Each structure stands twice: as structure tokens, then as C-alpha cells.
Coordinates of C-alpha atoms in Angstrom, one line a residue:
Chain A
X1325 CA 17.4 27.1 248.3
X1326 CA 17.9 23.6 248.2
X1327 CA 17.8 21.4 244.6
X1328 CA 17.4 17.3 245.1
X1329 CA 18.2 16.2 241.4
X1330 CA 18.0 12.0 241.1
X1331 CA 18.2 12.1 236.6
X1332 CA 18.2 9.3 234.2
X1333 CA 18.8 11.1 230.7
X1334 CA 19.0 8.1 227.6
X1335 CA 21.4 9.7 225.6
X1336 CA 23.3 7.6 223.2
X1337 CA 25.2 6.6 226.7
X1338 CA 22.3 6.8 230.3
X1339 CA 23.4 10.1 232.2
X1340 CA 22.7 9.6 235.6
X1341 CA 23.2 13.3 237.2
X1342 CA 22.1 12.5 241.1
X1343 CA 22.7 15.6 243.1
X1344 CA 21.5 17.3 246.4
X1345 CA 22.9 20.9 247.0
X1346 CA 22.3 24.3 249.1
X1347 CA 22.4 26.4 245.9
X1348 CA 23.0 30.3 246.8
X1349 CA 25.3 32.4 244.7
X1350 CA 26.4 30.7 241.7
X1351 CA 26.8 27.1 241.1
X1352 CA 28.7 25.6 237.9
X1353 CA 28.0 22.7 236.1
X1354 CA 31.0 22.0 235.5
X1355 CA 32.2 19.3 232.4
X1356 CA 34.0 19.2 229.6
X1357 CA 32.3 19.8 226.1
X1358 CA 29.7 17.0 225.3
X1359 CA 29.3 15.4 229.1
X1360 CA 25.9 16.8 229.3
X1361 CA 25.5 19.5 231.2
X1362 CA 22.8 21.6 228.3
X1363 CA 20.7 17.9 228.9
X1364 CA 21.0 18.9 232.8
X1365 CA 19.7 22.7 232.8
X1366 CA 17.1 21.6 230.0
X1367 CA 15.9 18.7 232.5
X1368 CA 15.4 21.1 235.5
X1369 CA 13.9 23.0 233.3
X1370 CA 11.3 21.1 232.1
X1371 CA 12.3 21.9 228.2
X1372 CA 12.9 17.2 228.1
X1373 CA 11.4 14.8 229.9
X1374 CA 13.5 12.3 231.3
X1375 CA 11.7 8.7 233.0
X1376 CA 12.5 7.8 235.8
X1377 CA 13.7 10.7 237.9
X1378 CA 12.9 13.6 239.9
X1379 CA 13.5 16.5 240.7
X1380 CA 12.8 18.9 244.1
X1381 CA 13.1 23.3 244.8
X1382 CA 13.0 23.8 247.4
X1383 CA 9.7 22.6 248.9
X1384 CA 8.6 22.1 245.3
X1385 CA 8.6 19.2 243.7
X1386 CA 8.6 20.1 239.9
X1387 CA 9.5 15.6 238.9
X1388 CA 9.2 12.8 240.2
X1389 CA 6.8 9.6 239.8
X1390 CA 3.7 11.7 239.1
X1391 CA 4.2 15.6 238.7
X1392 CA 5.9 17.2 235.4
X1393 CA 5.7 20.5 235.7
X1394 CA 5.9 21.9 232.4
X1395 CA 8.8 24.9 231.4
X1396 CA 6.2 27.5 232.4
X1397 CA 4.8 26.1 235.6
X1398 CA 8.7 26.1 236.6
X1399 CA 9.7 29.2 238.7
X1400 CA 13.3 30.2 236.1
X1401 CA 14.6 32.2 234.4
X1402 CA 16.6 30.9 231.4
X1403 CA 19.6 32.0 229.0
X1404 CA 20.5 29.8 226.2
X1405 CA 24.1 29.9 224.1
X1406 CA 22.2 32.5 222.2
X1407 CA 20.5 35.2 222.8
X1408 CA 17.0 33.8 221.5
X1409 CA 15.4 36.9 221.3
X1410 CA 11.8 37.6 220.1
X1411 CA 12.4 39.6 216.6
X1412 CA 8.7 40.6 216.5
X1413 CA 9.2 42.6 219.8
X1414 CA 11.9 45.0 220.3
X1415 CA 14.0 45.4 223.6
X1416 CA 11.4 46.3 226.4
X1417 CA 8.7 44.1 225.4
X1418 CA 11.3 41.1 225.4
X1419 CA 12.4 42.4 228.8
X1420 CA 8.4 42.7 229.7
X1421 CA 7.3 39.2 228.3
X1422 CA 7.8 37.3 231.3
X1423 CA 7.6 39.4 233.6
X1424 CA 3.6 39.9 232.6
X1425 CA 3.7 36.5 233.1
X1426 CA 5.3 36.2 236.4
X1427 CA 2.0 36.0 239.6
X1428 CA 1.2 39.8 240.8
X1429 CA 3.4 38.0 244.5
X1430 CA 6.5 36.9 242.9
X1431 CA 7.3 40.4 241.0
X1432 CA 10.2 41.4 243.5
X1433 CA 12.3 42.8 240.9
X1434 CA 11.1 45.2 238.3
X1435 CA 11.7 46.2 234.7
X1436 CA 13.2 48.8 235.2
X1437 CA 15.4 47.6 238.2
X1438 CA 17.0 44.5 235.6
X1439 CA 17.0 47.6 232.8
X1440 CA 19.3 49.8 234.7
X1441 CA 21.4 47.0 236.1
X1442 CA 22.1 46.0 233.2
X1443 CA 22.2 49.2 231.4
X1444 CA 19.6 48.9 228.6
X1445 CA 17.9 52.2 229.2
X1446 CA 19.1 53.6 225.7
X1447 CA 18.4 50.3 224.1
X1448 CA 14.6 49.6 225.4
X1449 CA 12.7 50.9 221.3
X1450 CA 15.4 49.0 219.3
X1451 CA 14.9 45.8 217.5
X1452 CA 16.7 42.4 218.5
X1453 CA 18.0 42.8 214.8
X1454 CA 19.8 46.2 215.9
X1455 CA 22.1 45.2 219.0
X1456 CA 25.2 43.9 219.2
X1457 CA 25.7 40.5 220.5
X1458 CA 27.0 41.5 223.9
X1459 CA 23.8 43.6 223.9
X1460 CA 21.5 41.2 222.7
X1461 CA 23.1 38.7 225.1
X1462 CA 22.4 41.6 227.8
X1463 CA 18.8 42.4 227.5
X1464 CA 18.3 38.3 227.2
X1465 CA 19.1 38.4 230.5
X1466 CA 17.8 41.2 232.0
X1467 CA 14.4 39.2 229.6
X1468 CA 15.2 36.1 232.1
X1469 CA 16.0 37.8 235.6
X1470 CA 12.3 40.6 235.1
X1471 CA 10.8 37.1 235.1
X1472 CA 11.5 36.7 238.6
X1473 CA 12.5 33.8 238.7
X1474 CA 12.8 31.7 242.2
X1475 CA 16.1 29.7 240.1
X1476 CA 18.3 30.9 237.5
X1477 CA 20.0 28.8 234.5
X1478 CA 22.4 29.9 232.1
X1479 CA 23.8 27.4 229.2
X1480 CA 26.9 29.0 228.6
X1481 CA 25.4 32.7 228.3
X1482 CA 29.3 33.8 227.4
X1483 CA 30.1 31.2 224.8
X1484 CA 29.3 33.2 221.9
X1485 CA 31.0 36.0 221.9
X1486 CA 34.3 37.0 221.3
X1487 CA 37.0 37.6 224.1
X1488 CA 35.7 41.4 224.6
X1489 CA 32.2 40.9 224.8
X1490 CA 33.2 38.4 227.0
X1491 CA 35.2 40.8 229.9
X1492 CA 32.2 43.3 229.4
X1493 CA 29.7 40.5 230.7
X1494 CA 31.5 38.9 233.4
X1495 CA 31.1 41.8 235.3
X1496 CA 27.3 41.9 235.3
X1497 CA 26.2 38.7 235.5
X1498 CA 28.5 38.9 239.4
X1499 CA 26.4 42.4 239.6
X1500 CA 23.4 40.5 238.9
X1501 CA 24.5 37.7 242.0
X1502 CA 25.7 40.3 244.0
X1503 CA 22.0 42.2 243.8
X1504 CA 19.5 39.9 243.6
X1505 CA 19.3 37.4 246.3
X1506 CA 18.5 34.3 242.8
X1507 CA 20.4 31.5 243.0
X1508 CA 22.0 30.9 239.9
X1509 CA 22.9 27.2 238.2
X1510 CA 25.8 28.4 235.5
X1511 CA 26.6 25.8 232.5
X1512 CA 30.6 26.3 231.1
X1513 CA 33.8 24.4 230.0
X1514 CA 35.3 27.6 230.8
X1515 CA 37.8 27.4 234.1
X1516 CA 38.3 31.1 233.3
X1517 CA 34.5 31.7 234.1
X1518 CA 34.4 29.0 236.5
X1519 CA 37.1 30.3 238.6
X1520 CA 35.7 33.8 238.2
X1521 CA 32.3 32.7 239.2
X1522 CA 31.6 29.9 241.0
X1523 CA 30.7 29.7 244.8
X1524 CA 30.1 25.8 244.6
X1525 CA 30.7 23.1 241.5
X1526 CA 28.6 20.7 240.0
X1527 CA 30.9 18.7 238.7
X1528 CA 30.4 15.8 235.6
X1529 CA 31.9 13.3 234.4
X1530 CA 31.8 10.0 232.4
X1531 CA 28.0 10.0 232.6
X1532 CA 27.8 11.1 236.5
X1533 CA 27.9 13.9 238.8
X1534 CA 31.1 12.8 240.5
X1535 CA 31.2 15.4 243.0
X1536 CA 29.1 18.7 244.2
X1537 CA 29.9 21.2 247.1
X1538 CA 32.2 23.8 247.7
X1539 CA 34.1 25.2 244.6
X1540 CA 37.5 25.6 246.7
X1541 CA 37.2 22.2 248.6
X1542 CA 36.2 20.8 244.4
X1543 CA 39.2 21.5 242.6
X1544 CA 41.2 20.1 245.6
X1545 CA 40.2 17.3 246.1
X1546 CA 42.2 13.9 245.3
X1547 CA 39.5 11.7 244.2
X1548 CA 38.5 14.4 241.6
X1549 CA 40.1 14.6 238.0
X1550 CA 40.7 18.9 238.7
X1551 CA 43.1 17.9 241.1
X1552 CA 45.2 16.1 239.1
X1553 CA 44.3 18.7 235.8
X1554 CA 47.9 19.6 234.4
X1555 CA 46.4 23.5 235.1
X1556 CA 45.8 21.7 238.6
X1557 CA 44.3 25.0 240.2
X1558 CA 43.4 26.3 243.8
X1559 CA 41.2 29.0 244.5
X1560 CA 41.4 32.1 247.8
X1561 CA 38.9 34.8 248.4
X1562 CA 40.8 37.8 249.1
X1563 CA 40.5 42.0 249.3
X1564 CA 42.2 44.8 248.5
X1565 CA 44.2 46.0 251.6
X1566 CA 46.1 49.1 250.4
X1567 CA 47.7 49.7 247.8
X1568 CA 51.8 50.6 247.6
X1569 CA 51.7 53.1 245.1
X1570 CA 55.9 53.5 244.2
X1571 CA 56.4 49.8 243.7
X1572 CA 52.9 49.4 242.5
X1573 CA 51.9 46.3 244.8
X1574 CA 48.4 45.6 246.0
X1575 CA 48.4 44.1 249.3
X1576 CA 45.8 41.5 250.2
X1577 CA 44.2 40.5 252.8
X1578 CA 42.9 36.8 252.6
X1579 CA 42.1 33.5 254.7
X1580 CA 45.7 32.3 254.1
X1581 CA 47.3 35.9 255.3
X1582 CA 48.0 38.8 253.0
X1583 CA 49.6 38.6 249.0
X1584 CA 51.4 41.2 247.5
X1585 CA 50.1 41.3 243.7
X1586 CA 52.4 43.7 241.5
X1587 CA 50.2 45.7 239.1
X1588 CA 47.3 48.2 239.4
X1589 CA 45.5 49.4 242.1
X1590 CA 42.5 46.5 242.7
X1591 CA 39.9 48.6 243.9
X1592 CA 39.2 47.8 247.7
X1593 CA 35.4 46.8 247.5
X1594 CA 35.6 43.9 245.5
X1595 CA 35.5 40.7 246.6
X1596 CA 38.5 39.3 244.3
X1597 CA 39.0 35.8 243.7
X1598 CA 43.0 35.0 243.5
X1599 CA 43.7 31.5 241.5
X1600 CA 47.4 29.8 242.5
X1601 CA 48.3 27.3 239.8
X1602 CA 49.7 24.1 241.5
X1603 CA 52.2 24.2 239.4
X1604 CA 54.0 27.6 240.5
X1605 CA 54.4 26.6 244.1
X1606 CA 56.9 25.8 245.7
X1607 CA 57.3 24.5 248.7
X1608 CA 60.8 25.2 251.6
X1609 CA 61.4 23.2 255.3
X1610 CA 63.1 26.6 256.3
X1611 CA 61.3 29.6 255.5
X1612 CA 63.4 31.1 252.4
X1613 CA 64.7 35.4 253.2
X1614 CA 67.3 35.9 250.3
X1615 CA 64.4 35.2 247.8
X1616 CA 62.5 36.7 245.5
X1617 CA 59.9 35.6 246.3
X1618 CA 57.4 38.1 247.9
X1619 CA 54.2 35.3 249.0
X1620 CA 56.0 32.9 251.3
X1621 CA 53.1 30.9 253.9
X1622 CA 53.4 28.7 256.6
X1623 CA 51.6 25.6 255.3
X1624 CA 50.9 21.8 256.8
X1625 CA 51.1 19.1 254.2
X1626 CA 47.3 17.7 254.3
X1627 CA 47.7 14.8 251.5
X1628 CA 50.0 13.7 249.2
X1629 CA 48.9 12.5 246.0
X1630 CA 51.2 10.8 242.9
X1631 CA 50.8 11.9 239.2
X1632 CA 53.3 9.9 237.3
X1633 CA 56.8 8.9 238.6
X1634 CA 57.9 12.6 238.0
X1635 CA 55.7 14.4 239.9
X1636 CA 53.6 14.2 242.3
X1637 CA 50.7 16.6 244.1
X1638 CA 50.9 18.0 247.6
X1639 CA 47.5 19.5 249.0
X1640 CA 48.5 21.9 251.8
X1641 CA 46.9 23.0 255.0
X1642 CA 47.6 27.0 255.0
X1643 CA 45.8 28.2 258.3
X1644 CA 42.8 25.7 257.0
X1645 CA 42.5 26.6 253.7
X1646 CA 43.4 23.6 251.0
X1647 CA 46.3 24.5 248.3
X1648 CA 48.0 22.4 246.0
X1649 CA 51.4 22.5 245.5
X1650 CA 53.3 20.1 241.9
X1651 CA 55.9 19.3 242.7
X1652 CA 58.9 16.2 241.4
X1653 CA 59.0 13.2 243.3
X1654 CA 63.2 13.7 243.5
X1655 CA 62.1 16.8 245.8
X1656 CA 59.5 15.3 247.2
X1657 CA 62.0 12.9 248.3
X1658 CA 64.4 15.0 249.2
X1659 CA 62.6 17.1 252.0
X1660 CA 61.6 14.1 253.0
X1661 CA 57.8 15.2 252.4
X1662 CA 54.8 13.2 254.3
X1663 CA 51.4 14.2 256.3
X1664 CA 51.1 16.0 259.2
X1665 CA 55.1 17.9 258.2
X1666 CA 55.0 21.9 258.7
X1667 CA 56.7 23.4 256.0
X1668 CA 56.5 26.7 253.7
X1669 CA 54.8 27.3 250.6
X1670 CA 56.6 29.8 247.3
X1671 CA 54.3 31.3 246.2
X1672 CA 55.4 32.5 242.5
X1673 CA 53.0 33.9 240.7
X1674 CA 48.8 34.9 241.6
X1675 CA 46.3 35.3 239.1
X1676 CA 43.9 38.4 240.7
X1677 CA 40.4 36.6 238.7
X1678 CA 38.1 39.5 239.5
Chain B
X359 CA -18.1 48.5 179.9
X360 CA -19.4 45.5 181.8
X361 CA -22.5 44.2 181.3
X362 CA -24.2 43.6 184.6
X363 CA -23.9 40.5 184.6
X364 CA -19.8 40.2 184.5
X365 CA -20.5 42.3 188.1
X366 CA -22.4 39.9 189.2
X367 CA -19.5 37.4 187.9
X368 CA -16.4 39.5 189.0
X369 CA -18.1 39.7 192.9
X370 CA -19.4 36.3 193.3
X371 CA -15.8 35.7 192.4
X372 CA -14.1 37.4 195.0
X373 CA -17.1 36.0 197.3
X374 CA -15.3 32.7 196.4
X375 CA -12.3 33.6 197.0
X376 CA -12.5 35.6 200.3
X377 CA -14.3 32.6 202.5
X378 CA -12.4 30.1 200.9
X379 CA -9.8 31.7 202.4
X380 CA -10.7 32.3 205.4
X381 CA -12.1 29.0 205.8
X382 CA -8.7 28.0 204.5
X383 CA -7.0 29.4 207.4
X384 CA -8.6 28.4 209.8
X385 CA -8.5 25.0 208.6
X386 CA -5.6 25.2 207.2
X387 CA -3.2 26.6 210.3
X388 CA -3.4 24.0 213.4
X389 CA -3.1 21.3 210.0
X390 CA -0.1 23.8 209.1
X391 CA 1.4 23.2 212.5
X392 CA 0.5 19.9 213.3
X393 CA 3.0 19.1 209.7
X394 CA 5.1 21.8 211.4
X395 CA 6.2 19.8 214.1
X396 CA 4.7 16.4 214.1
X397 CA 7.3 13.2 213.9
X398 CA 5.0 10.9 212.6
X399 CA 7.6 8.6 210.1
X400 CA 4.3 8.4 207.5
X401 CA 3.6 12.5 207.9
X402 CA 4.7 11.8 204.2
X403 CA 1.8 10.6 203.1
X404 CA -0.3 13.6 204.4
X405 CA 2.1 15.7 202.4
X406 CA 1.9 14.6 199.2
X407 CA -1.7 14.6 199.7
X408 CA -2.2 18.0 200.7
X409 CA 0.0 19.0 197.3
X410 CA -1.9 16.9 195.4
X411 CA -4.3 19.4 193.8
X412 CA -0.8 21.3 192.3
X413 CA -0.5 18.8 189.8
X414 CA -3.9 17.0 189.2
X415 CA -5.9 18.2 186.5
X416 CA -8.9 20.4 188.0
X417 CA -11.7 18.9 186.5
X418 CA -10.6 15.5 187.7
X419 CA -10.7 16.9 191.0
X420 CA -14.3 18.1 190.3
X421 CA -15.4 15.0 188.5
X422 CA -15.4 13.0 192.1
X423 CA -16.6 15.9 194.2
X424 CA -19.5 16.2 191.8
X425 CA -19.6 12.5 192.8
X426 CA -19.3 13.0 196.4
X427 CA -21.9 15.9 196.7
X428 CA -24.4 15.5 194.0
X429 CA -27.6 13.7 194.6
X430 CA -26.3 10.0 194.6
X431 CA -22.5 10.5 196.8
X432 CA -22.9 10.2 199.7
X433 CA -22.2 13.8 201.4
X434 CA -25.1 14.5 198.5
X435 CA -27.6 12.2 200.3
X436 CA -26.3 12.8 203.9
X437 CA -27.8 16.7 203.1
X438 CA -31.0 15.7 201.3
X439 CA -32.1 13.7 203.7
X440 CA -31.2 16.8 206.4
X441 CA -33.9 18.1 204.0
X442 CA -31.2 20.8 203.1
X443 CA -30.5 22.1 200.1
X444 CA -27.9 19.9 197.1
X445 CA -24.3 20.9 197.5
X446 CA -23.8 20.1 193.7
X447 CA -25.0 23.3 191.5
X448 CA -25.2 25.5 194.8
X449 CA -22.3 28.3 195.8
X450 CA -21.3 26.5 199.1
X451 CA -20.6 23.4 196.5
X452 CA -18.8 25.4 195.1
X453 CA -16.7 27.0 198.3
X454 CA -16.0 23.3 199.6
X455 CA -14.5 22.9 196.1
X456 CA -12.0 25.6 197.0
X457 CA -10.5 24.4 199.9
X458 CA -10.2 21.1 197.8
X459 CA -8.4 23.0 195.5
X460 CA -6.5 25.3 197.1
X461 CA -5.5 23.6 200.4
X462 CA -1.9 23.4 199.6
X463 CA -1.4 27.3 198.5
X464 CA -2.3 28.5 202.1
X465 CA -0.9 25.1 203.5
X466 CA 2.3 25.2 202.4
X467 CA 3.7 28.7 203.2
X468 CA 2.2 28.5 206.6
X469 CA 4.7 25.1 207.5
X470 CA 7.4 26.9 206.0
X471 CA 6.8 29.8 208.5
X472 CA 5.6 27.4 211.5
X473 CA 9.3 25.2 210.3
X474 CA 11.3 28.0 210.1
X475 CA 10.5 29.9 213.7
X476 CA 12.5 27.0 214.9
X477 CA 12.0 25.1 218.4
X478 CA 13.9 27.7 220.6
X479 CA 11.7 30.7 220.5
X480 CA 9.0 28.7 221.9
X481 CA 11.4 27.5 224.5
X482 CA 12.2 30.6 225.8
X483 CA 8.7 31.3 225.8
X484 CA 8.0 28.3 227.9
X485 CA 10.3 29.4 230.0
X486 CA 9.4 32.9 230.4
X487 CA 5.9 31.8 231.7
X488 CA 3.7 31.5 229.0
X489 CA 1.5 28.8 228.2
X490 CA 1.3 26.6 225.1
X491 CA -2.0 29.1 223.9
X492 CA -0.1 31.6 224.7
X493 CA 3.2 30.9 223.5
X494 CA 1.4 29.9 219.7
X495 CA -0.5 33.7 219.9
X496 CA 1.8 35.8 221.3
X497 CA 5.2 33.6 219.2
X498 CA 4.4 31.8 216.7
X499 CA 1.6 33.6 214.7
X500 CA 3.6 36.9 215.0
X501 CA 6.9 35.4 213.6
X502 CA 4.9 33.6 211.0
X503 CA 3.2 36.5 209.7
X504 CA 4.9 36.5 206.6
X505 CA 3.6 33.0 205.8
X506 CA 0.7 34.2 206.3
X507 CA 0.2 37.2 204.5
X508 CA 1.7 34.6 201.5
X509 CA -0.8 32.0 202.4
X510 CA -3.9 34.7 202.4
X511 CA -2.2 36.3 198.6
X512 CA -1.9 32.8 197.0
X513 CA -4.7 30.7 198.9
X514 CA -6.8 34.0 196.4
X515 CA -5.5 34.3 193.8
X516 CA -5.4 31.1 193.5
X517 CA -8.7 30.7 194.5
X518 CA -10.2 33.6 191.9
X519 CA -8.6 31.6 189.0
X520 CA -10.5 28.4 189.8
X521 CA -12.0 27.1 186.3
X522 CA -12.5 23.2 185.6
X523 CA -13.7 22.1 189.6
X524 CA -16.2 25.1 188.9
X525 CA -17.3 23.5 185.9
X526 CA -17.6 20.1 187.3
X527 CA -19.9 21.1 190.2
X528 CA -20.6 24.3 189.8
X529 CA -22.6 24.7 186.3
X530 CA -23.4 27.9 185.0
X531 CA -26.1 29.5 187.6
X532 CA -25.6 33.2 187.6
X533 CA -25.0 34.9 190.8
X534 CA -24.6 31.1 192.4
X535 CA -21.6 30.0 190.8
X536 CA -21.2 32.0 187.2
X537 CA -17.6 33.2 188.3
X538 CA -15.4 35.3 186.4
X539 CA -13.1 32.3 184.9
X540 CA -16.6 30.8 183.8
X541 CA -18.1 34.0 182.3
X542 CA -14.9 34.7 180.5
X543 CA -15.3 31.0 178.4
X544 CA -18.8 32.0 177.8
X545 CA -17.5 35.6 176.3
X546 CA -15.3 34.0 174.0
X547 CA -18.5 31.1 172.8
X548 CA -20.2 34.0 172.1
X549 CA -17.6 35.4 170.7
X550 CA -17.7 38.5 172.9
X551 CA -13.9 39.4 172.7
X552 CA -14.7 42.8 174.0
X553 CA -16.1 41.5 177.2
X554 CA -13.1 38.7 176.9
X555 CA -11.1 40.8 177.1
X556 CA -12.1 43.1 180.0
X557 CA -12.7 40.1 182.4
X558 CA -9.1 38.7 181.6
X559 CA -7.2 41.9 181.4
X560 CA -8.8 42.3 185.3
X561 CA -8.5 39.0 186.5
X562 CA -4.3 39.0 185.1
X563 CA -4.2 42.6 186.8
X564 CA -5.6 41.3 189.9
X565 CA -3.8 38.6 189.9
X566 CA 0.0 40.2 188.7
X567 CA -0.7 42.9 191.8
X568 CA -1.0 40.5 194.0
X569 CA 1.9 37.8 193.1
X570 CA 4.0 40.7 193.8
X571 CA 2.7 41.9 196.9
X572 CA 4.2 38.1 197.5
X573 CA 7.5 38.6 196.2
X574 CA 7.5 41.1 197.4
X575 CA 7.4 40.5 201.4
X576 CA 8.6 36.8 201.2
X577 CA 11.7 36.6 198.1
X578 CA 12.4 33.3 198.5
X579 CA 9.4 32.1 198.6
X580 CA 8.7 28.6 196.4
X581 CA 4.9 27.7 195.8
X582 CA 6.2 23.7 195.3
X583 CA 8.0 22.3 197.0
X584 CA 10.7 19.8 196.1

């Protein structure tokens, strides 16, 4: 579903948020705290009205010079930072609130379905006051889904939870994304969540949308600050192929090649995301054989960008996929690295995100 | 025991308190909603005006209402020209007086209750497809139910105890304007202390029970917001 937006949000500074994306799966709205991510979500929902703005979602105009649909006229689900359940209603009534108000022909998702998806069966008759933080947020997500929205908006839904609860809730969001065909706009400033969930990014910096598009592309673009961060990283999608019990080693196949990752056995059915931190990748001109590093792939240098007198970032193309490596200027000069050169990427560590 | 005149006064008082509370709920709910949500700069003027009956001697309120409702007053003149009964010294006049007299006791708890709900539940309901009226009925009203209970009990109890206003615009017509407080006053004047005791004690008991209900429901309630 295509989302075309031009927003002029008047705050202490004017935010100019323009983007045109084909929203499928999870699109993360990413930027530092206070950059206007939440405001963007609120204007998309119609909770805030700013003039000189237009918004088209699919084939519907939600806002332009002549039109402004009120929030209740937009087919959205909105999950706020705090669960914000209706305290006077039990869990079941909370979930049914939006479902009852959805038009009959848009009701593809039943209340029973979202209840089982978010495993709320045992909580249905409870009042929100008797739920834990994680349970409340699960009910809030179920309530938003049961409204059968065309677009699901989530504003840092995990930020009010502790680490353990976050880890509990993330799989639910992944399940929703997999099982339901609803595009999700997901506001976050957490690298961890973005890396794990997002298919696409809307990247906000300096009061504008700097770029939008596929996450693996945006993370490695030299014109964006993402690739210049100390923790610059690349993202690779992979699948568990086989498991070596003797060495407790996972063989993960990806378009880059097969990664060998030690640890517990990973489920073969699941799509895995591998985070490759640029600082953990080194470059050699010949393939090393007597080395402890397990993951070595042939690569072509795509672009070199200088970070400082000491360091530069190399964007490698491994089987046409972009991967960043952070090395010293000294090594770059020693190896005479330049665009188009064939090298080998040695990946010291791989983090499996899902 | 109670004389039949006392019983008449008793039921008249209940009737007055009931009708007054009902009118105040109908008028006070939108007013309180407005006060809770308006960002008008001079909203405090309206709030101060509504709080006036808390501090004014009821006789002052009664005096001006008498001028307003009396045959020579603008409202009295209007009702007279429409061929209606004059409002002063009538039950309808008492209702009007009581509405003014008890307005802060209904509007303030409602305004507090609406304020306490905050914007968030209403926003959530909006994103779930509820129109403004729908969310007022299904979210705001139930979440403000403690405020409503407080408003009802205080509005009712405060009207029960009305004296000064009644004295000024109601007079002492049995079955029409002779309410409990006036009946007590009369008994005392006539040195009928037993009757005065009976009525006073029952008024104390009723008011006390109602206030117990308010504070039990809503421990944080304050009548005057300062």
C-alpha cells in the first residue's frame, strides 16, 4: 500500500516530513529522541492537524487542502507508548471496542483470532487494573488489530517495558507481521528493535525525512549518517540450514553465502536477521586459510568513505548485497584499496537478531 | 411526630432538590466539559463566576433573583407578558434560584472528573473509529462516573439545606415554597422546639449520610478548588 505524505509540522522548529513509500511489512520511523517521530505518527492518524500538509494512503486522500479526515474516519489501529486501555472495560470489551465500530465488509480479522494470536484467552474477563505491563500492551495491540485497520501505527510500543518484557513481546509483533497483511508503521529509536523488525526505514534527521526505503540499503548508504555511526552495521537475511551438534554450530544460508554461527540450535523455519557490525569486519587481499575466522566471503569494493584521518568505511558488495567494514586509513593505504577491487571480507562476529 | 405541614415541607424540599439536581446535570455536564477542554484564555472568569455562590451570602443571590424574577424585573415582565404565573414566590422561581445556588457543587466535580480522564482515552477511542459523541458516551461518561455521583449527591444535599435564597424569592407558601429550612425557622419562632428538633435532626442525618457516600466513593474530593 502506497503512502504519500507531505507534512509541515509547526513546532519550535518546522518539521518537513515528505516521503513516498510502498508500505509493506514493518516500516520503521527511525530517528533520535525528540526528532518528531511521534508527531509524524499523530498527524498520520489525524490526531494533530497541521496546514500545508497532504496525506494519501492507498487510493484514499486522508488530508489535503480541502480534505481532513478525522481520526475515527481513518482506517487505522494505533498502539500508544503506554497501553492506554479503557479502565472501565474488561479485556474483552476493550478488544471489541474497535471491532464493533469497523464496517462489516472490512472485518477480515475476528476478535477470536487476535485473542489467540496474542494469547489473551485467560485474561478476557479481567479489568486492565489487574494486568501486568506486558499483558496490558498485548491487549492494546489486540485492540488495535481487532479494529481491522488498513494501516497499523505503533508508537514505541515496547519502550515502557523492561528488557525481559520487551523480549517477550517482540515475537508477537513478528507474528502479526507474518500472519496479517497489514502494513505497520513502527516508531522507534532502538537500534535493536529496528534491526530485528523493520523491513523498511523512514529515517528522520535534522527536522526532515532524510531517506526512506529498504532497511539494508539505508543502513549502508554513504550519504546518510547511519553508515557513519560508530556502531555502523549491515543487515543480512538468513535461514538456518543445518546444525552441527558436535561443535554447536549453526549453518545459516543467505544470499551472501553460508554463515557459521556458534550457539544454540536455531529453528529452521524462521527467517533470521544477521547483524554485521562494521568494526567486526576486516579486509584481506587473499583468502586466508590458516585463520580462526569462520566466515570469509569474496567481495568487491563498492565505495570508500573517509570518516576521519584514522578511519574509513568500506562498502563491500558481497553477491550484490551491501556490507560495511570499518578499517584504518593505514590499512587501506597498505592494501591499496579502491573502488572495484576484489577482496575478501572476514567477519569476526555475527549477531543473530531473531 | 411530624405534622402534616412538616411532611408537606419535607416532600417539597425533596422535590426541589431532585428537579434542581436534574436540571444542573443537564446544563452542568456540557458546561463542565467545556471548562475541562477549552483553551480560552479568559476561561478563569467563567470559573470564578460559577464559584461565586460558594462565597456569597445566599441572601445576596436571592435579592438579585427577586429583582430579576419579580413582576417589575426583566424575567418577571417577560413571564407576565406571556400570560404565565409570576416566577417570584413560586416553586418554579425556587428551582431557578436553587440552580444558581447549587451550580458550583455540580459543575466543579464534573469538571475535575473530565480533567482527570485526560486526552489519551479519547484519542484511543477516536483511532478505534468512535465519533466524538460516541466516545463521550462510551468513554468519558463511564470514566467520569465518580464525578457524576459526587455532583449528584452534593447538588442534592446542598439544595436541601437552602434557606437564604428561598427566604428572599420564595417566601412561605405551604406546598409551593415552604421548604424544610423555612419550616424549621418557623417552628423556632413559634417556640415549637420539638418539631424544630425533629426536622433539623432528620436533615442532619440525611445530609451526613449523603456526604459519607461522597467521601467513601471519592476520597480526594474537595468542594472548593483553590
